[in-house]
Amino acid sequence: MIWIKNIHQLATLAGGQKGPRSKEAMSELGLIEDGSLLIEDGKIKAAGTTKELKEAYAAEVQDAEIIDGSGCLVTPGLIDPHTHVAFGGSREREFEMRLEGVSYMDIMNAGGGIHATARMTREATEEEIIEQTTSRLDSFLKHGVTTVEGKSGYGMDLETELKQLKVMKRLQGEHPIDLVPTFMGAHAVPPDYKGREDDFVDYIINEILPVVAEEKLAEFNDVFCEKDVYTPEQSERILIAGKELGLLPKIHADEIVSYGGAELAAKVGAVSAEHLLKASDEGIKALAEAGTIACLLPATALFLREEVAKGRQMIDEGVAVAISTDCNPGSSPTTSMPLVMNLACILMRMTPAEALTAATYNAACAIRREDSVGSLEVGKQADIAMWNVKNYQELQYLFGVNHLKTLWKKGVKVVGE
Ligand code: NIG
Ligand code: FE
């Protein structure tokens, strides 16, 4: 039993509406001043004020390991609902090229970008990818993250796609972070399929998706729906085929140009639509109506030197928003969810409370894990982050600094003394 007491501010994220939170519900943090948490068997046994728990659990707290939360903010462990974390190599030279004036898409169309990482991922052994992914996941932990979604898509052939997904499956048992796997075979058009994209779509549908579903290697199915990559029609075929096999749809939508991706996400009932930098006003309305979560990635916009998505407008219009690092070697190599929360506030005018909801409870909804993580409620996993700041506003205000003090995953301390 662990008793965390005297917490200056405990943001439980409890209550609010069931399912993804939108509008005012995104500001309901379930705050408790002088808060306290009791943890047993990796789960939350009780949450309340220090006084309440001391009285209600007098016997239990006597024998518990006591942690003093004085002066600290405590939140659920952060959740990153969109990453490409399991890949080989890195692309720092492309970063330099982009600063010299070459565009992201030009680099990719010339065989670099996603294709470069696909080559490095194909050439790397499973062990090498495990090693590199582990060090990225360690960095996520150090930034207060306890659950990470991860996509394949640097293989684009059966063997390498399965290799990436198997790496994630192995790490799920070996690393403290919970990994949620997404298949993303349609991440780019392989060079030998250029001009006959439909054939590659057929290959994904007929040869890869059935194996991924059969071997239960992924829960979600994602597509890069973008001009010069996959059209909305091709994307829809892949997403519907996945859905029939039990894989829930997600879409990289309207990242580089406005392309009807948000509209398609609503149409196919996607769990989330990602990026949305260039989403149209109609697309934003469609997401609100369909209840599709907008997963926004402000670090990607910053790193690509692009305008961010219209996060403020989306929330005002009733879209439930989650945020994520997009951790990948090309458009956002960061592992810092605290930085992403800061950027959500600074660049998208989300409030500090909305940014915290977007990185915890709504992020859990975007990967369908809201019943076990994303808030500190009785019976949920004891995934808990303690921060060296007094309150949630300060967490967003003192930006660009890692304030994590201690992190527990399923009740086990994984960061901090
Ligand atoms: O989410 N847009 C497609 N995929 C990634 C980038 C992948 C890469 O550049 O390696 C993204 O931005
Ligand atoms: Fe992405």
Coordinates of C-alpha atoms and ligand atoms in Angstrom, one line a residue:
M1 CA 0.0 0.0 0.0
I2 CA 1.3 3.5 -0.9
W3 CA -0.2 6.7 0.6
I4 CA 0.6 9.9 -1.2
K5 CA -0.5 12.7 1.1
N6 CA -0.4 16.5 1.4
I7 CA -0.5 17.0 -2.4
H8 CA -0.6 20.7 -3.0
Q9 CA -3.0 20.2 -5.9
L10 CA -4.3 16.9 -7.1
A11 CA -5.8 16.9 -10.6
T12 CA -7.7 13.6 -10.8
L13 CA -9.5 14.4 -14.1
A14 CA -12.4 12.4 -12.5
G15 CA -16.0 12.9 -13.4
G16 CA -17.2 14.9 -16.4
Q17 CA -19.0 13.2 -19.2
K18 CA -18.4 9.6 -20.2
G19 CA -16.4 9.3 -23.4
P20 CA -14.3 12.0 -25.0
R21 CA -14.7 15.4 -23.3
S22 CA -15.6 18.5 -25.3
K23 CA -16.4 22.1 -24.7
E24 CA -16.5 23.0 -21.0
A25 CA -16.0 19.4 -19.9
M26 CA -12.4 19.8 -21.2
S27 CA -11.8 22.2 -18.3
E28 CA -13.1 19.9 -15.5
L29 CA -10.0 18.6 -13.9
G30 CA -11.5 17.1 -10.7
L31 CA -9.2 19.3 -8.6
I32 CA -8.5 18.5 -4.9
E33 CA -6.5 20.8 -2.8
D34 CA -4.4 19.1 -0.1
G35 CA -5.1 15.9 -1.9
S36 CA -4.2 12.4 -1.2
L37 CA -4.1 9.0 -3.0
L38 CA -4.1 5.5 -1.7
I39 CA -2.6 2.8 -4.0
E40 CA -3.0 -0.9 -3.6
D41 CA -2.0 -3.7 -6.0
G42 CA -1.2 -1.2 -8.8
K43 CA -4.6 0.4 -8.7
I44 CA -6.1 3.5 -7.2
K45 CA -7.9 2.4 -3.9
A46 CA -9.0 5.9 -2.9
A47 CA -8.7 9.6 -3.8
G48 CA -9.7 12.6 -1.7
T49 CA -8.3 15.2 0.6
T50 CA -5.6 14.1 3.1
K51 CA -8.0 14.6 5.9
E52 CA -10.7 12.4 4.3
L53 CA -8.4 9.5 3.6
K54 CA -6.7 9.7 6.9
E55 CA -10.1 9.3 8.6
A56 CA -11.6 6.7 6.2
Y57 CA -8.5 4.5 5.9
A58 CA -7.0 5.0 9.4
A59 CA -5.7 1.4 9.6
E60 CA -4.4 1.2 6.0
V61 CA -2.4 4.4 6.1
Q62 CA -0.7 3.3 9.3
D63 CA 1.2 0.6 7.4
A64 CA 1.5 2.3 4.1
E65 CA 4.6 3.6 2.5
I66 CA 4.1 7.3 2.8
I67 CA 5.0 9.8 0.1
D68 CA 4.8 13.5 0.8
G69 CA 3.3 15.6 -2.0
S70 CA 3.8 19.0 -0.3
G71 CA 4.3 21.8 -2.8
C72 CA 3.6 19.5 -5.8
L73 CA 1.0 19.0 -8.5
V74 CA -0.1 15.4 -9.1
T75 CA -1.8 14.3 -12.3
P76 CA -2.5 11.1 -14.1
G77 CA 0.5 9.8 -16.1
L78 CA 0.5 11.5 -19.4
I79 CA -0.7 9.6 -22.5
D80 CA 0.7 10.0 -26.0
P81 CA -2.0 8.8 -28.4
H82 CA 0.0 9.2 -31.7
T83 CA 3.6 8.2 -32.3
H84 CA 5.8 6.4 -34.8
V85 CA 8.2 5.4 -32.0
A86 CA 9.4 2.0 -33.4
F87 CA 11.8 2.8 -36.2
G88 CA 15.5 2.5 -37.2
G89 CA 17.9 5.4 -37.6
S90 CA 17.5 9.2 -37.6
R91 CA 17.2 12.0 -40.1
E92 CA 19.0 15.1 -38.7
R93 CA 20.5 15.9 -42.2
E94 CA 16.9 16.4 -43.5
F95 CA 16.2 18.8 -40.7
E96 CA 19.2 20.8 -41.9
M97 CA 18.0 20.6 -45.6
R98 CA 14.5 21.9 -44.6
L99 CA 16.1 24.9 -42.9
E100 CA 18.0 25.5 -46.1
G101 CA 14.7 25.7 -47.9
V102 CA 13.8 22.2 -49.2
S103 CA 10.2 21.2 -48.4
Y104 CA 9.2 18.1 -46.4
M105 CA 7.2 16.7 -49.3
D106 CA 10.0 17.3 -51.8
I107 CA 12.4 15.4 -49.6
M108 CA 10.0 12.5 -49.5
N109 CA 9.2 12.6 -53.2
A110 CA 12.9 12.4 -53.9
G111 CA 13.2 9.2 -52.0
G112 CA 14.1 10.6 -48.6
G113 CA 11.7 11.3 -45.7
I114 CA 9.6 8.3 -44.8
H115 CA 11.3 6.2 -47.5
A116 CA 14.7 6.9 -45.9
T117 CA 13.4 5.7 -42.5
A118 CA 11.8 2.7 -44.2
R119 CA 15.2 1.7 -45.6
M120 CA 16.9 2.1 -42.3
T121 CA 14.1 0.1 -40.5
R122 CA 14.2 -2.6 -43.1
E123 CA 18.0 -3.0 -42.7
A124 CA 17.9 -2.9 -38.9
T125 CA 17.6 -6.2 -37.0
E126 CA 14.6 -6.6 -34.6
E127 CA 17.1 -6.3 -31.7
E128 CA 18.5 -3.0 -33.0
I129 CA 15.0 -1.5 -33.3
I130 CA 14.2 -2.8 -29.8
E131 CA 17.2 -1.0 -28.5
Q132 CA 16.5 2.3 -30.2
T133 CA 12.8 2.2 -29.3
T134 CA 13.6 1.4 -25.7
S135 CA 15.7 4.5 -25.4
R136 CA 12.9 6.6 -26.8
L137 CA 10.4 5.0 -24.4
D138 CA 12.8 5.7 -21.5
S139 CA 12.8 9.3 -22.6
F140 CA 8.9 9.3 -22.7
L141 CA 8.9 8.0 -19.1
K142 CA 11.3 10.8 -18.0
H143 CA 8.7 13.2 -19.3
G144 CA 5.8 11.7 -17.3
V145 CA 4.3 9.5 -20.0
T146 CA 2.9 6.1 -19.0
T147 CA 1.0 5.0 -22.1
V148 CA 2.1 5.4 -25.8
E149 CA 0.4 4.5 -29.0
G150 CA 2.8 3.4 -31.7
K151 CA 2.3 3.0 -35.5
S152 CA 4.0 0.7 -38.0
G153 CA 4.4 2.2 -41.5
Y154 CA 8.2 2.2 -41.9
G155 CA 8.1 -1.1 -43.7
M156 CA 5.4 -0.9 -46.3
D157 CA 6.0 -4.6 -47.0
L158 CA 4.6 -7.5 -45.1
E159 CA 7.9 -8.5 -43.4
T160 CA 8.9 -5.1 -42.1
E161 CA 5.5 -4.0 -41.1
L162 CA 5.2 -7.2 -39.0
K163 CA 8.7 -6.6 -37.6
Q164 CA 7.7 -3.1 -36.3
L165 CA 4.5 -4.5 -34.8
K166 CA 6.3 -7.4 -33.2
V167 CA 8.9 -5.0 -31.7
M168 CA 6.0 -3.2 -30.1
K169 CA 4.4 -6.4 -28.8
R170 CA 7.7 -7.5 -27.3
L171 CA 8.3 -4.1 -25.6
Q172 CA 4.8 -4.2 -24.3
G173 CA 6.0 -7.0 -22.0
E174 CA 9.5 -5.7 -21.4
H175 CA 9.1 -1.9 -20.9
P176 CA 7.1 -0.2 -18.1
I177 CA 5.2 1.9 -20.7
D178 CA 2.0 0.5 -22.0
L179 CA 2.2 0.4 -25.8
V180 CA -0.9 0.5 -28.0
P181 CA -0.2 -0.8 -31.5
T182 CA -1.6 0.7 -34.8
F183 CA -1.1 -0.7 -38.2
M184 CA -0.2 2.1 -40.8
G185 CA 0.9 0.2 -43.9
A186 CA -0.4 3.2 -46.0
H187 CA 2.2 5.6 -44.7
A188 CA 3.8 6.4 -48.0
V189 CA 3.7 5.0 -51.5
P190 CA 6.7 2.6 -52.0
P191 CA 8.9 3.7 -55.0
D192 CA 8.0 0.5 -57.0
Y193 CA 4.3 1.3 -56.7
K194 CA 4.5 4.9 -57.8
G195 CA 1.8 5.6 -60.3
R196 CA -0.1 2.4 -59.4
E197 CA -1.1 3.2 -55.9
D198 CA -4.3 1.2 -56.2
D199 CA -2.2 -2.0 -56.5
F200 CA -0.5 -1.2 -53.2
V201 CA -3.9 -0.5 -51.6
D202 CA -4.9 -4.0 -52.8
Y203 CA -1.7 -5.5 -51.4
I204 CA -2.4 -3.9 -48.0
I205 CA -6.0 -5.1 -48.0
N206 CA -5.3 -8.6 -49.3
E207 CA -1.9 -9.5 -48.0
I208 CA -1.0 -7.5 -44.9
L209 CA -4.2 -6.5 -43.1
P210 CA -5.5 -10.1 -42.7
V211 CA -2.2 -11.2 -41.2
V212 CA -2.1 -8.2 -38.8
A213 CA -5.6 -9.0 -37.7
E214 CA -5.1 -12.7 -37.5
E215 CA -2.0 -12.4 -35.3
K216 CA -3.7 -9.6 -33.3
L217 CA -0.7 -7.3 -33.8
A218 CA -2.7 -4.1 -33.9
E219 CA -5.8 -2.5 -32.5
F220 CA -6.1 0.5 -34.9
N221 CA -5.6 1.1 -38.6
D222 CA -4.2 4.4 -39.8
V223 CA -3.7 5.9 -43.3
F224 CA -1.7 8.9 -44.6
C225 CA -4.6 10.6 -46.5
E226 CA -2.7 13.4 -48.3
K227 CA -2.2 14.8 -51.8
D228 CA 0.5 12.8 -53.6
V229 CA 0.1 10.0 -51.0
Y230 CA -3.3 8.3 -50.6
T231 CA -6.5 9.8 -51.9
P232 CA -9.7 9.9 -49.7
E233 CA -11.1 7.1 -51.8
Q234 CA -8.0 4.9 -51.4
S235 CA -7.9 5.7 -47.7
E236 CA -11.5 4.8 -47.3
R237 CA -11.0 1.4 -48.8
I238 CA -8.2 0.6 -46.5
L239 CA -10.0 1.9 -43.4
I240 CA -13.2 0.0 -44.2
A241 CA -11.3 -3.2 -44.9
G242 CA -9.6 -2.8 -41.5
K243 CA -12.8 -2.2 -39.8
E244 CA -14.3 -5.4 -41.2
L245 CA -11.3 -7.2 -39.5
G246 CA -11.9 -5.5 -36.2
L247 CA -9.2 -2.7 -36.5
L248 CA -10.5 0.7 -35.5
P249 CA -9.9 3.5 -38.0
K250 CA -7.6 6.5 -37.5
I251 CA -6.5 9.0 -40.2
H252 CA -3.6 11.3 -40.8
A253 CA -5.8 14.0 -42.2
D254 CA -5.3 17.4 -43.8
E255 CA -1.7 17.6 -42.6
I256 CA 0.0 19.3 -45.6
V257 CA -3.0 20.5 -47.7
S258 CA -6.8 20.6 -47.2
Y259 CA -7.8 17.2 -48.7
G260 CA -11.1 16.2 -47.2
G261 CA -9.4 14.0 -44.5
A262 CA -11.5 15.4 -41.6
E263 CA -14.7 14.8 -43.6
L264 CA -13.6 11.2 -44.4
A265 CA -12.7 10.6 -40.7
A266 CA -16.3 11.6 -39.8
K267 CA -17.7 9.5 -42.6
V268 CA -16.0 6.2 -41.6
G269 CA -16.6 6.8 -37.9
A270 CA -12.9 7.1 -37.1
V271 CA -11.9 7.1 -33.5
S272 CA -9.6 10.0 -34.1
A273 CA -8.4 12.2 -36.9
E274 CA -4.8 13.3 -36.6
H275 CA -2.9 16.5 -37.5
L276 CA -5.7 18.5 -39.2
L277 CA -3.5 21.6 -39.8
K278 CA -5.4 22.4 -42.9
A279 CA -8.8 20.9 -41.9
S280 CA -11.7 22.8 -43.5
D281 CA -14.5 24.5 -41.5
E282 CA -16.9 21.8 -42.8
G283 CA -14.5 19.1 -41.8
I284 CA -14.3 20.5 -38.3
K285 CA -18.1 20.6 -38.0
A286 CA -18.2 17.0 -39.3
L287 CA -15.8 15.9 -36.6
A288 CA -17.9 17.5 -33.9
E289 CA -21.1 15.8 -35.2
A290 CA -19.5 12.4 -35.6
G291 CA -17.8 12.5 -32.1
T292 CA -14.4 11.8 -33.8
I293 CA -11.5 13.0 -31.6
A294 CA -9.2 15.6 -33.1
C295 CA -5.7 14.5 -32.2
L296 CA -3.5 17.6 -32.6
L297 CA 0.2 17.7 -32.9
P298 CA 1.5 21.2 -32.3
A299 CA 5.2 20.1 -32.1
T300 CA 4.9 18.8 -35.6
A301 CA 3.6 22.1 -36.9
L302 CA 6.4 23.9 -35.0
F303 CA 9.1 21.6 -36.3
L304 CA 7.8 21.9 -39.9
R305 CA 7.5 25.6 -39.4
E306 CA 3.8 25.4 -40.4
E307 CA 0.7 27.0 -38.9
V308 CA -0.8 24.9 -36.1
A309 CA -4.3 23.3 -36.3
K310 CA -7.2 25.4 -35.2
G311 CA -7.4 23.9 -31.8
R312 CA -9.3 26.8 -30.2
Q313 CA -11.9 26.8 -32.9
M314 CA -12.3 23.0 -32.7
I315 CA -12.9 23.1 -29.0
D316 CA -15.3 26.0 -29.3
E317 CA -17.3 24.1 -31.9
G318 CA -17.6 21.0 -29.8
V319 CA -14.7 18.8 -31.1
A320 CA -13.1 16.7 -28.4
V321 CA -9.4 17.4 -28.6
A322 CA -6.4 15.2 -27.7
I323 CA -2.7 16.1 -28.2
S324 CA 0.4 14.1 -28.9
T325 CA 4.1 14.3 -29.8
D326 CA 3.8 12.5 -33.1
C327 CA 7.2 11.2 -32.2
N328 CA 8.9 10.3 -35.5
P329 CA 12.3 10.9 -37.1
G330 CA 11.0 13.4 -39.8
S331 CA 8.4 15.8 -38.7
S332 CA 8.6 15.7 -34.9
P333 CA 11.5 13.9 -33.2
T334 CA 10.4 14.9 -29.7
T335 CA 9.4 12.7 -26.8
S336 CA 8.2 15.6 -24.6
M337 CA 4.5 15.6 -23.9
P338 CA 5.0 18.5 -21.4
L339 CA 6.4 20.6 -24.3
V340 CA 3.4 19.5 -26.4
M341 CA 1.0 20.7 -23.6
N342 CA 2.9 24.0 -23.5
L343 CA 2.7 24.4 -27.3
A344 CA -1.1 23.6 -27.2
C345 CA -1.5 26.6 -25.0
I346 CA 1.0 29.0 -26.6
L347 CA 0.3 28.2 -30.3
M348 CA -3.3 26.9 -30.3
R349 CA -4.7 29.1 -27.4
M350 CA -5.9 26.0 -25.5
T351 CA -6.2 26.8 -21.8
P352 CA -3.9 25.1 -19.4
A353 CA -6.8 22.9 -18.2
E354 CA -7.8 21.9 -21.7
A355 CA -4.2 21.0 -22.5
L356 CA -4.0 18.7 -19.5
T357 CA -7.3 17.0 -20.4
A358 CA -6.1 16.6 -24.0
A359 CA -2.9 14.9 -22.7
T360 CA -4.6 12.6 -20.3
Y361 CA -8.3 11.7 -20.4
N362 CA -9.0 12.6 -24.0
A363 CA -5.7 11.0 -25.1
A364 CA -6.9 7.8 -23.3
C365 CA -10.2 8.0 -25.3
A366 CA -8.3 8.4 -28.5
I367 CA -6.7 4.9 -27.9
R368 CA -9.8 3.5 -26.2
R369 CA -8.1 3.1 -22.8
E370 CA -10.3 5.5 -20.8
D371 CA -11.7 2.7 -18.6
S372 CA -8.2 1.9 -17.2
V373 CA -6.1 5.1 -17.5
G374 CA -6.4 8.8 -18.1
S375 CA -7.8 9.8 -14.7
L376 CA -7.1 9.0 -11.1
E377 CA -10.3 7.2 -10.1
V378 CA -10.9 4.2 -7.8
G379 CA -10.2 1.0 -9.6
K380 CA -8.1 2.5 -12.4
Q381 CA -4.4 1.9 -12.9
A382 CA -2.1 3.8 -10.6
D383 CA -0.3 5.6 -13.4
I384 CA 0.6 8.8 -11.5
A385 CA 2.9 11.8 -12.2
M386 CA 4.1 14.1 -9.5
W387 CA 5.4 17.4 -10.7
N388 CA 7.7 20.0 -9.1
V389 CA 5.1 22.8 -9.6
K390 CA 2.2 24.0 -7.4
N391 CA -0.7 23.8 -9.8
Y392 CA -1.7 22.9 -13.4
Q393 CA -1.4 26.5 -14.6
E394 CA 2.3 26.5 -13.5
L395 CA 2.9 23.3 -15.4
Q396 CA 1.9 25.0 -18.6
Y397 CA 3.4 28.4 -17.7
L398 CA 6.9 27.4 -16.9
F399 CA 7.3 26.1 -20.4
G400 CA 10.1 24.1 -22.0
V401 CA 11.3 22.6 -18.7
N402 CA 10.7 19.1 -17.5
H403 CA 9.1 19.4 -14.1
L404 CA 8.6 15.7 -13.4
K405 CA 9.6 14.7 -9.9
T406 CA 8.2 11.1 -9.6
L407 CA 6.4 8.7 -11.8
W408 CA 4.5 5.6 -10.9
K409 CA 3.4 3.0 -13.4
K410 CA 0.8 0.5 -12.1
G411 CA 1.8 1.6 -8.6
V412 CA 5.5 1.0 -9.2
K413 CA 7.9 3.9 -9.0
V414 CA 9.7 4.2 -12.4
V415 CA 11.1 7.7 -12.2
G416 CA 12.4 9.6 -9.2
E417 CA 13.9 8.7 -5.9
Ligands
NIG1 O1 2.8 12.1 -38.7 N1 2.7 12.3 -42.0 C1 3.1 11.2 -42.0 N2 3.8 10.6 -41.0 C2 4.5 11.3 -40.0 C3 5.9 11.7 -40.4 C4 6.7 10.5 -40.7 C5 8.2 10.8 -41.1 O2 8.5 11.9 -41.6 O3 9.0 9.9 -40.9 C6 3.7 12.4 -39.4 O4 4.0 13.6 -39.5
FE2 FE 2.0 10.9 -37.4

